[in-house]
mmCIF file of C-alpha atoms in Angstrom:
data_model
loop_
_atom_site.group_PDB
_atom_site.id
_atom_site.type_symbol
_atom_site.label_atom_id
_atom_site.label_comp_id
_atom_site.label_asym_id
_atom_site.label_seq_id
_atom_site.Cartn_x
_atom_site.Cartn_y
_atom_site.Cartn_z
ATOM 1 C CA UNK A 1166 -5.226 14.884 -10.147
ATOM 2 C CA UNK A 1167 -3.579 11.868 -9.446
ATOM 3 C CA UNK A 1168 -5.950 8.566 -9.037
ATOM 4 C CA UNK A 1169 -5.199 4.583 -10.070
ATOM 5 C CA UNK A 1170 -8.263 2.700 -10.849
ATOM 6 C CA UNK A 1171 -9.511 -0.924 -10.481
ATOM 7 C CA UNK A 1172 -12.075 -3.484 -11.366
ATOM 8 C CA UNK A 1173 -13.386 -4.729 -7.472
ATOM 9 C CA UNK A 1174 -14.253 -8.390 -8.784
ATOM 10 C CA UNK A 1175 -12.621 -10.738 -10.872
ATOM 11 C CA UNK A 1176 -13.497 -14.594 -10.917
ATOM 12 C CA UNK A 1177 -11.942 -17.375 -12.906
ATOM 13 C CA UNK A 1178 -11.360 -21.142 -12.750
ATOM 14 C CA UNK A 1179 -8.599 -22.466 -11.124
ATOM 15 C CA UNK A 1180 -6.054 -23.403 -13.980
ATOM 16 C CA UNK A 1181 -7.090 -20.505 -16.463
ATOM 17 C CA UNK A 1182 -5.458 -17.181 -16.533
ATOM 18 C CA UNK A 1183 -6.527 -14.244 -14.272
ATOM 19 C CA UNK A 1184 -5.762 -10.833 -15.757
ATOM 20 C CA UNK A 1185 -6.164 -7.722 -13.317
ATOM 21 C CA UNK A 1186 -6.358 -3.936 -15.196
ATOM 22 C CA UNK A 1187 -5.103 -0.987 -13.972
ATOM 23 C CA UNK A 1188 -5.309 2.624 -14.906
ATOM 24 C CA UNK A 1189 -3.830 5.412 -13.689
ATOM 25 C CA UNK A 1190 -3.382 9.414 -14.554
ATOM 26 C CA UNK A 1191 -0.077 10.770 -13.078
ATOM 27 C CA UNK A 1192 2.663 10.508 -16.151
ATOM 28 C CA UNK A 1193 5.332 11.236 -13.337
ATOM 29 C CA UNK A 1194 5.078 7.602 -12.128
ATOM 30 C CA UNK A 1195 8.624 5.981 -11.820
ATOM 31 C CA UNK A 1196 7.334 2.686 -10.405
ATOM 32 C CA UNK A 1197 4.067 0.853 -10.849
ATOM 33 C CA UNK A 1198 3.776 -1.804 -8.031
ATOM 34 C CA UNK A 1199 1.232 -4.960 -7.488
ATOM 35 C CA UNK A 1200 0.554 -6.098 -3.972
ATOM 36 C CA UNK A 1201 -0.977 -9.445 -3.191
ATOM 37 C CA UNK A 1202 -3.189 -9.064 0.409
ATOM 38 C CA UNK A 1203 -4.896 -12.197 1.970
ATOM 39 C CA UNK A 1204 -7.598 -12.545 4.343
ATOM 40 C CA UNK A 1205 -6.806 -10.490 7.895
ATOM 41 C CA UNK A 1206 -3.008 -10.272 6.609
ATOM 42 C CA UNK A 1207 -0.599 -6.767 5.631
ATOM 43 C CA UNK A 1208 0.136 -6.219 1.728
ATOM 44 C CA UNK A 1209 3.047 -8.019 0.256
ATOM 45 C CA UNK A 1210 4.804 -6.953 -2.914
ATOM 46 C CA UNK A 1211 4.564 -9.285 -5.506
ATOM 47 C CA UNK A 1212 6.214 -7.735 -8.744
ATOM 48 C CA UNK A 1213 7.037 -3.916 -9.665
ATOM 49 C CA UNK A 1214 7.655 -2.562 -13.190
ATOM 50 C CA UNK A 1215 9.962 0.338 -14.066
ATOM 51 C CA UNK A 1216 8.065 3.248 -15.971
ATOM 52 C CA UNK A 1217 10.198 2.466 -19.181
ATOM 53 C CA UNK A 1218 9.488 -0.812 -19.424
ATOM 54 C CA UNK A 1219 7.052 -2.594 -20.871
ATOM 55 C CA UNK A 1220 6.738 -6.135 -19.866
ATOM 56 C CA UNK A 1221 7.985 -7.854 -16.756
ATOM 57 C CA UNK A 1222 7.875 -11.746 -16.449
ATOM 58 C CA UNK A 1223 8.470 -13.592 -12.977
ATOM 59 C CA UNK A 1224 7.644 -16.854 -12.802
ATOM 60 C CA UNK A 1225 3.589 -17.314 -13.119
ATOM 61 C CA UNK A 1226 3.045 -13.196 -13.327
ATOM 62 C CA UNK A 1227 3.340 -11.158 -16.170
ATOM 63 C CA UNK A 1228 2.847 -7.346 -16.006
ATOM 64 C CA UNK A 1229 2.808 -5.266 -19.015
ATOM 65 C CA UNK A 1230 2.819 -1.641 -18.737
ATOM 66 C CA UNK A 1231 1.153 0.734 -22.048
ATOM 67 C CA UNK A 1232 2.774 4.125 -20.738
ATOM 68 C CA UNK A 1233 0.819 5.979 -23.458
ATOM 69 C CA UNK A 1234 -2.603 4.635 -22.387
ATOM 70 C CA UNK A 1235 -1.529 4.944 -18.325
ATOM 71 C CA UNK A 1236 -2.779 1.145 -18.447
ATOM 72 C CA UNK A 1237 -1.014 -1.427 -16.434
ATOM 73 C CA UNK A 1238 -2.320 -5.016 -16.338
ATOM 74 C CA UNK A 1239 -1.068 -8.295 -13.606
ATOM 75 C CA UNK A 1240 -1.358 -11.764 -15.774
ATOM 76 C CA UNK A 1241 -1.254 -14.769 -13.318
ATOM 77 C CA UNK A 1242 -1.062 -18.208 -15.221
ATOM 78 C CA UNK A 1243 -2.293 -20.847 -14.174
ATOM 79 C CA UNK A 1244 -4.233 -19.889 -11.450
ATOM 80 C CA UNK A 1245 -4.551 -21.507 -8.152
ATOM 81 C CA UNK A 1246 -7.057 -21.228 -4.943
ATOM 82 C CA UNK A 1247 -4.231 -19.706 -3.123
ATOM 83 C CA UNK A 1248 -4.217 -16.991 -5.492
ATOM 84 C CA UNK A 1249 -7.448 -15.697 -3.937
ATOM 85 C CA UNK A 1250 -6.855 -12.887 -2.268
ATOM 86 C CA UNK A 1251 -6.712 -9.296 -3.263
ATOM 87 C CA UNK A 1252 -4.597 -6.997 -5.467
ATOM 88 C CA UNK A 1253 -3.438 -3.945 -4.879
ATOM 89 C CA UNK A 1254 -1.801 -2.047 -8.378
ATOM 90 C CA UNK A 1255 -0.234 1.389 -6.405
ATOM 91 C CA UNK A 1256 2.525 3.801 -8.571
ATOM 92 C CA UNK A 1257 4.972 5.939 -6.767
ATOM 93 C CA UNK A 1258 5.440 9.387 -8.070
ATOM 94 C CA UNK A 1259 9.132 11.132 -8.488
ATOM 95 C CA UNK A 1260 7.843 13.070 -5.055
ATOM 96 C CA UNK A 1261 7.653 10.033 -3.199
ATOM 97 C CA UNK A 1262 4.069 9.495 -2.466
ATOM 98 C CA UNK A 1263 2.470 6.051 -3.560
ATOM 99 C CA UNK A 1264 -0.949 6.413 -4.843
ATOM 100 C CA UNK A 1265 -3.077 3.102 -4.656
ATOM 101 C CA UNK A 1266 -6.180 1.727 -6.732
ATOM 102 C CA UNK A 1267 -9.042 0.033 -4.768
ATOM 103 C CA UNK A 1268 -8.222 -3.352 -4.997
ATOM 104 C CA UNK A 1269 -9.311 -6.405 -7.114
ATOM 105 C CA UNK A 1270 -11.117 -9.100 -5.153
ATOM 106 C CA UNK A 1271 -9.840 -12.173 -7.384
ATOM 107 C CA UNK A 1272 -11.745 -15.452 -6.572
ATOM 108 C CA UNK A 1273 -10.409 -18.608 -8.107
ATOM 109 C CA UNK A 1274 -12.860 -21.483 -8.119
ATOM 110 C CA UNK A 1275 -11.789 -25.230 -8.079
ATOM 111 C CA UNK B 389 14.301 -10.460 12.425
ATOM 112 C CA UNK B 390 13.860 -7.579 9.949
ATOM 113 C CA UNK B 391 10.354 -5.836 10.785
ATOM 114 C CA UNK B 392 8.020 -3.176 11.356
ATOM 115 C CA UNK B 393 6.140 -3.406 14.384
ATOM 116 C CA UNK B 394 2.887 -1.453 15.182
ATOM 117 C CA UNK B 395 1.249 -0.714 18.801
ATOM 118 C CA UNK B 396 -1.119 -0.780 19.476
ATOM 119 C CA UNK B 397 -2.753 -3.420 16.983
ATOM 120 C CA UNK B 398 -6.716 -2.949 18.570
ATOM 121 C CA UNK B 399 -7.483 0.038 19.806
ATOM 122 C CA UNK B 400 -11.141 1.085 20.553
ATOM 123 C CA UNK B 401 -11.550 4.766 21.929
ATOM 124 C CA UNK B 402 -13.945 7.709 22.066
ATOM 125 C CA UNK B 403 -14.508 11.081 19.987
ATOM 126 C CA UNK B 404 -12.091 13.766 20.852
ATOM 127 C CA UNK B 405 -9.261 11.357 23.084
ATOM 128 C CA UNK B 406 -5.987 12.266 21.445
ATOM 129 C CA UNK B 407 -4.480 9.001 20.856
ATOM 130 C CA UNK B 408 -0.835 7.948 18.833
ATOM 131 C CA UNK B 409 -0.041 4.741 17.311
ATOM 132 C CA UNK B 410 3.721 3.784 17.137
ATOM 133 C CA UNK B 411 5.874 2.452 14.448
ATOM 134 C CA UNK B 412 8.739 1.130 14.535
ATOM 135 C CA UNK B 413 11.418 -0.052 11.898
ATOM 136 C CA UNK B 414 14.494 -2.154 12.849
ATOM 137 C CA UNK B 415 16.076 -1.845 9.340
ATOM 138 C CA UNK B 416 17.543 1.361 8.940
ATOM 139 C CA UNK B 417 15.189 2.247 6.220
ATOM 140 C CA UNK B 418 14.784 5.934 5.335
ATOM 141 C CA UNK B 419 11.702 5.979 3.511
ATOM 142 C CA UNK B 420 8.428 5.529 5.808
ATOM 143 C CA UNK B 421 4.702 5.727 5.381
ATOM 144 C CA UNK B 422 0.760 5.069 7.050
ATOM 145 C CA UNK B 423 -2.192 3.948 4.876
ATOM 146 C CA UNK B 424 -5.379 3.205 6.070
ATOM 147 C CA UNK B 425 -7.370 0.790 4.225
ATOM 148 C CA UNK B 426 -11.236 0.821 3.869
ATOM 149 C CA UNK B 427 -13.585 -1.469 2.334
ATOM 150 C CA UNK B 428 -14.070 -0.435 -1.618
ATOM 151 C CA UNK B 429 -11.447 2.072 -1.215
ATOM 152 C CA UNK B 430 -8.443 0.280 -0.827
ATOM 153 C CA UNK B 431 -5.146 1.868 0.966
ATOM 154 C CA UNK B 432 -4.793 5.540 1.640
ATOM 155 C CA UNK B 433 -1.518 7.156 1.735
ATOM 156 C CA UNK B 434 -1.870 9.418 5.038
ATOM 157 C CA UNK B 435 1.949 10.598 5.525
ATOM 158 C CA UNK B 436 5.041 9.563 4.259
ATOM 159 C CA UNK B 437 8.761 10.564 5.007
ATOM 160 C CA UNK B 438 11.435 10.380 3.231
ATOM 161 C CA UNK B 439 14.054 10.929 6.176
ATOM 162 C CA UNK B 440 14.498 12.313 9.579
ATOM 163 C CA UNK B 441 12.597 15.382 10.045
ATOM 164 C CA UNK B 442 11.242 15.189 6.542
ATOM 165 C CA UNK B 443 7.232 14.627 6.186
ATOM 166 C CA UNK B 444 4.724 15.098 3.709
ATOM 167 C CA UNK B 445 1.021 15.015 2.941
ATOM 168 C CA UNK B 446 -0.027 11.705 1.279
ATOM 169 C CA UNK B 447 -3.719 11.313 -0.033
ATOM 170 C CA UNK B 448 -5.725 11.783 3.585
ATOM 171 C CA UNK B 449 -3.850 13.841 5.688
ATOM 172 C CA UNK B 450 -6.751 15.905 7.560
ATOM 173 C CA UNK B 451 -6.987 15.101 11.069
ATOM 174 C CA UNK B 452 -3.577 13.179 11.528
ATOM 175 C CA UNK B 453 0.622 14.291 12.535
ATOM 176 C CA UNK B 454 3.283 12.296 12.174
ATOM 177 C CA UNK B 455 6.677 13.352 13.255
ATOM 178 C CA UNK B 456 10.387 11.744 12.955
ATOM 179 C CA UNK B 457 12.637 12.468 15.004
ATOM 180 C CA UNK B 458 14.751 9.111 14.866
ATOM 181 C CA UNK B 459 15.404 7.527 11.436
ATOM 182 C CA UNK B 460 13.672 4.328 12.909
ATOM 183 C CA UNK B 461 10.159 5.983 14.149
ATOM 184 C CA UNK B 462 7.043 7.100 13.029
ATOM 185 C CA UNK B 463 4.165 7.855 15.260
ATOM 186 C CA UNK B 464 1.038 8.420 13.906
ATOM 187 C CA UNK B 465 -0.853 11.238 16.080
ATOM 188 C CA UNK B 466 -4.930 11.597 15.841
ATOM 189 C CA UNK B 467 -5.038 15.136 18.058
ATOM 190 C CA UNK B 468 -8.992 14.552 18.340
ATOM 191 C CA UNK B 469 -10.228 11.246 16.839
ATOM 192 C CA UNK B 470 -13.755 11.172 15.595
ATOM 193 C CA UNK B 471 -15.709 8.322 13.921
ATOM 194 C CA UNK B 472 -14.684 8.813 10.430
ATOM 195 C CA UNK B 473 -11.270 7.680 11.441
ATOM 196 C CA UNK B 474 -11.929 4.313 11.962
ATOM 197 C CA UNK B 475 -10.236 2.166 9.887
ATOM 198 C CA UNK B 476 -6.928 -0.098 9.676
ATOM 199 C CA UNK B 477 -3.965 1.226 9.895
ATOM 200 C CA UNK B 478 -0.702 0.301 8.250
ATOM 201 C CA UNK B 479 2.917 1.758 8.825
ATOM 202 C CA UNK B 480 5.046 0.973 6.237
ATOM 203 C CA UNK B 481 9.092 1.349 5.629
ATOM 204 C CA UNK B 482 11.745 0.858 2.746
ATOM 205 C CA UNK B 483 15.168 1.589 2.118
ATOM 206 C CA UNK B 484 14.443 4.717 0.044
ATOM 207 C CA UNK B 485 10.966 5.965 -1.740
ATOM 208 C CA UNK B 486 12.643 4.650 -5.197
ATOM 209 C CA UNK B 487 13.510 0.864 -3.804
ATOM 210 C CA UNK B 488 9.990 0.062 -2.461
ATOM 211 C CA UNK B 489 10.927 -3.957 -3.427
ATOM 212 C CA UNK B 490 12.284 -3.602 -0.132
ATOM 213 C CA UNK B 491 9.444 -2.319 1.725
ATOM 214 C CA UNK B 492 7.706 -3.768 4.522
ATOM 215 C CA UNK B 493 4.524 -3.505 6.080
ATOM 216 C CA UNK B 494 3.853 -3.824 9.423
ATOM 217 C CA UNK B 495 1.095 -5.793 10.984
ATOM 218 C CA UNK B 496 -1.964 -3.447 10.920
ATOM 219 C CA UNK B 497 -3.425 -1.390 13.834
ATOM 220 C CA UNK B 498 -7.245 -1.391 14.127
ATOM 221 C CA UNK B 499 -8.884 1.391 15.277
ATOM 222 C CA UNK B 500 -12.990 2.157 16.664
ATOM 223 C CA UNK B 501 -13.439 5.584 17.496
ATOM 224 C CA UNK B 502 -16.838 5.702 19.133
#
């Protein structure tokens, strides 16, 4: 069946690296997405990988995708209180329907 | 402004009241969806179209229609709400299912079904 899976809870200091994991099962994936929500707000896309790719840098994020694993992980450098929020990984199958993981509750302390 | 607009964003009702929330898209997108998002399980993919009078069955389809008839709506329909359907909503639109950099999400529509 198709599922993406999350960790609920990451916490780091402000200024190290957060890195967010991702698995999912469906190999007929054309995009894997990663969607930043905030407290009482809607999702907004923060970077998207093509399923032949392996590594996608923008700015402070990093994604890398391991197609043979199904593993997709979100890097932020850096890491700042208003990253604090959570993260939605979510891959779009070639029928159209976007499959989502949980969500990763990242807390950055000062 | 380029948006998605939801109505209504409360809504508290009773078991069995057929009720619709409304979506809206002012961008001539083709592809459009509705989540809902729960605590520890993070956003459901209800329905999703991608064009006029084209709808499938996303992840939680049982006990909700959609229809569209116009490229820039999609109601949500709960024929006989019960509690389990409480939740927030999301409506959701992009350019195609393929470009969903261009999605956007509109502002949520929170639902108590007593």
């Amino acid at each position: 069946g198709e599922d993406v899976e999350q960790s609920l809870f990451l916490s780091v200091r402000e200024g190290d690296s957060s890195v967010i994991n991702c698995t999912y099962t469906d190999s007929s994936s054309t995009y894997l997405y990663w969607y930043k929500q905030e407290p009482g707000a809607g999702l907004q896309l923060l970077t998207y990988i093509f399923s032949n790719m392996d590594m996608k840098q923008d700015q402070r994020l990093t994604v890398l995708l391991n197609k043979k694993d199904k593993h997709l992980s979100l890097r932020i450098a850096d890491t700042q209180t208003g990253d604090s929020a959570i993260y939605f990984c979510a891959e779009i199958l070639n029928t159209g329907k976007l499959i989502f993981g949980q969500g990763t509750t990242l807390q950055v302390k000062p | 402004e380029a948006q998605v607009t939801q109505n209504p964003r409360y809504l508290i009702t009773v078991t069995g009241k057929k009720l619709t929330v409304t979506c809206s898209q002012n961008m001539n997108h083709e592809y459009m969806s509705w989540y809902r998002q729960d605590p520890g399980l993070g956003l459901r993919q209800i329905y999703y179209s991608m064009n006029v009078e084209v709808t499938d069955k996303g992840d939680v389809p049982e006990g909700y229609k959609v229809s569209r008839k116009e490229k820039r709506n999609f109601p949500l329909i709960l024929e006989s709400p019960s509690p389990n359907q409480t939740s927030l909503y999301f409506c959701a639109s992009s350019l195609s299912a393929g470009a969903l950099e261009t999605q956007y999400f509109g502002p949520g529509t929170r639902l108590l079904v007593l």
